[in-house]
Amino acid sequence: MHDDRELVESRLKRVLDERIRPAVYPVSVPLEVAVWHAPGEPVPVAEGLAASPSPIAVGAEWGAPWATCWFTVKGTVPAEWAGRTVEAILDLGFDQNMPGFQCEGLVYLPDGTPVKGLNPRNQWVRVGAPVAGGERVELRIEAAANPVILDYHPFLPTTLGDKETAGSAPQYRLARMDLAVFDETVWQLVIDLEVAGELMMELPADSGRRWELMRAIGRALDAVDLQDVNGTAATARAELTGVLAAPATPSAHRISAVGHAHIDSAWLWPLRETVRKVARTASNMTALLADEPEFVFAMSQAQQWAWIKEHRPEVWAKVTKAVAGGRFVPTGGMWVESDTNMPGSEAMARQFVHGKRFFIDEFGVDNEEVWLPDTFGFAAGLPQIIKAAGSKRLLTQKISWSRTNSFPHHTFLWEGLDGTRIFTHFPPVDTYNCSMSGKEIAHAARNFKDKGVARHSLAPTGWGDGGGGTTREMVAKAARLRDLEGSATVTWETPAAFFAKAEAEYPHPPVWVGELYLELHRATLTSQAKTKQGNRRSESLLREAELWAATAAVRTGAPYPYERLDRIWKTVLLHQFHDILPGSSIAWVHREAEQTYAAVAAELTEIIAGAQRALAGDGSAGGRLVFNAAPHARNGVPAGGAAPAAPAPGVRRSERDGGGFVLEDDLLRVEIDGRGLIVSAYDRAAGRESLPPGQPANLLQLHQDFPNMWDAWDVDEFYRNTVVDLTEADEVTAGDAPGSVRITRSFGASRVGQVLTLTGGRIDIRTEVDWHETEKFLKLAFPLDVRAERYASESQYGHVHRATHTNTSWEAAKFEACNHKFVHLEEPGWGVAVVTDSTYGHDVTRAVREDGGTTTTLRVSLLRAPRFPDPETDQGRHTFTHALLPGATIGDAVREGWFVNLPEREVPGDAEVAPLVTVDDDAVVITAVKLADDGSGDVVVRFHESRGGRARARVRPGFAATGVAVTDLLERPLDGTTAPELTDGSVAVSLRPFELVTLRFGR
Ligand SMILES: [Zn+2]
């Protein structure tokens, strides 16, 4: 036979587009439309419903950026439609291609009952099936004129990302507001043809099945009378019955479809809009669940559930009912789908504490799955935290976005830095917005790397990012793909059901050790510096607030601020969402984040001050005390206690020959030259110079930084090809403190002021930048005379090692990586560290010199200046503190990292404070001391081995403990754990490398 494939394929496309799809709604009548423009920010639903609208015509413009308009639509079902299925078609002016990235609406009945959300792929509201004719129809639409930020010319700077700069030009034009007859047979024919056609296109040209599908499609199109599509659709469908009934082969890939709407808790919209996005999507999904008995929908992020509960009780009522029905499934176990690179140890733990507790409290659901489809890489500390939270499985598809290397598994065990292994699945469909297209389903089956030993994968199905969720079309396609020859099979399932099958069929999956590094979006470790500093500062203040408030509660009976700490933790956790902390949101989000962090800092500072006053008194006897919230003793003040501080060690400053200054104490001799660069850092004890000859440290380096796309997210490797060393100083003078030097520099439109201070063998570098650059990357470089194959970066409850070389593409791809409080590198017997109070991004490179030595250069990333999505990213003043620690062991790096993040607080006070809990081994770091969240008054202590070795230690409560238990992160006693014993008022513990332990002391 002749090969006429292309003819049939083109025919299918044209007839579907131009004749069959338009016939789904064969007749329609216009609705009467009126509108009320809400002034300013969104109003409560009752206010929107009660407002008096004015008439508006279809075709009229509406909606200033970020404005809300309440539409009223009214009409009468024509009598001649009796017996037909009728729907309202409500097109706010949608562009078909961007659900969640443009205007949206939520439809209500006049009494305020939510009906469903409106988006470009979901414009209909069912009026009746069948109608009697003559019914009055009245609906209200809360329509949000969210502007398009990421459009067809992506990544161009726009002022639309903040209401304060977005202007007032209408963004949309009302497109269609009709009542229409819905011809379900034609709609089913569309789905039949789409499923058959899309499958056909994925099959090999020499596959008999492809030709069978093509011939059946040809016959179906022959059967369609183009002048009477509605009258002939049933006949056309009959031509496809046979090919759509052929069952899948026994070896077919098995897809568990999970209805989903990945909703970014803030991104190209502010937090307040996400509250409404979630309500719209949840309304859509409760409506779809009611219509589709097999459909299953999963929603993650406890924060989003909490928003519905707090702000949309009428939607919450529908959601809780659907959850009880078992097919609207709370999934994941985190407060938000956070970044996992940057959150500190305790914050990462609390994501799980608050996320899991919400689902347990509201629904009695204790999830074992962690749901992070879109997070930008996964720190090696995460597996231990997942397990300690009582979970054991992880899902993400994000690593498929890596640009360099293809990850070798889709289902595997992920081993974290302490050895904990988590059963992990990467959906091979490579998206969290699966639409059930033939292309996606075939890609999942082809792409699945564990073929032959495993057969199941998961497909998160529904419009996401900006929400929307699953559509009836996706459900209809899934029904046809349940068991279809040539395709993978598709079954709606819960995440838990999928994981149970995947685990059962694959008892010995391969193992991936260490971080899941995303080879993309590396600049998210640096963009929006103030958001990152706000996070780090909040984490430190929360530690202090819990520690001092718990100490005050136990020692003085002062009330413990349970409610305030719970609320503040949730605020900080929310801002760790994977587009807020990474700095990839619009200006509005980051402007608000800065204000929120300031309020958090003020409230926590007040809690800390109150607790310290309760403990130390008001200083009326004239005393002054230093509170040390760090996990190690400092200047004579015990860890977690307060005492008068010992005098600081002496430092000498002298003029340097040739300009600059020399700073010296008993440990170091540091030379700062006339350019303000550190040209020597001599470790007296080791008798060794830290810096390579002729390569100064404290060198600011400025790079051009214009990535090919995703400006706030990405730094592309070629940024290193050009660099300007900022060696010119305006001024280098003696600083105020005896061991300090002050430096000022100007470059471009920006200025930098630095104060370098030698203190106890540590060179502190305080950098103030008034930053006014565009598309530049500012780094602070420390070339070091060290030959090391690898370096250590702190992560949650431990550290990870990365190579200093680029032997493989995997190592080369890690050209920008994450650290928490320190980066450390060493040769046997001598090491060096840089600690930081707020930066996360860094890079380490190496060069072998002519003298045979090796220069290993550690550079911390200070600032970027991308112009999308926030055109003014990082403009203005910033302050950073770093410190260089020549001669540092890994233990020194851990300790000094804490010190630089938890400055001592000197306050008036006379009563020294003994620590509430002590541990007698410096390798064991206490990360949290707090009262139990259940209000019992029990004291909870969390600690971990911090150096990567073994530790035996005694943990001693500084109060009369009545008992002790090992618990999970949610402070629940762990089953099967040997009960620890309190002997002589302390507990002996023995820790594996990086092992974290939570103890709960009764009292
Ligand atoms: Zn996302």
PDB file of C-alpha atoms in Angstrom, residues 201-204 253 410 428 438-449 451:
ATOM      1  CA  MET A 201       2.724   9.538  16.482  1.00  0.00           C
ATOM      2  CA  GLU A 202       4.852   7.930  19.208  1.00  0.00           C
ATOM      3  CA  LEU A 203       4.970   4.462  17.653  1.00  0.00           C
ATOM      4  CA  PRO A 204       7.713   3.425  15.239  1.00  0.00           C
ATOM      5  CA  HIS A 253       5.276   0.278  31.552  1.00  0.00           C
ATOM      6  CA  HIS A 410      14.638   6.814  38.239  1.00  0.00           C
ATOM      7  CA  PRO A 428      10.485   9.589  34.163  1.00  0.00           C
ATOM      8  CA  GLY A 438       0.677  10.566  24.206  1.00  0.00           C
ATOM      9  CA  LYS A 439       4.056  12.224  23.948  1.00  0.00           C
ATOM     10  CA  GLU A 440       4.468  12.443  27.734  1.00  0.00           C
ATOM     11  CA  ILE A 441       3.291   8.906  28.369  1.00  0.00           C
ATOM     12  CA  ALA A 442       5.584   7.473  25.698  1.00  0.00           C
ATOM     13  CA  HIS A 443       8.480   9.560  27.003  1.00  0.00           C
ATOM     14  CA  ALA A 444       7.961   8.212  30.522  1.00  0.00           C
ATOM     15  CA  ALA A 445       8.074   4.623  29.291  1.00  0.00           C
ATOM     16  CA  ARG A 446      11.066   5.149  27.021  1.00  0.00           C
ATOM     17  CA  ASN A 447      12.960   7.294  29.495  1.00  0.00           C
ATOM     18  CA  PHE A 448      12.551   4.998  32.529  1.00  0.00           C
ATOM     19  CA  LYS A 449      16.108   3.908  33.359  1.00  0.00           C
ATOM     20  CA  LYS A 451      13.437  -0.994  32.813  1.00  0.00           C
TER      21      LYS A 451
END
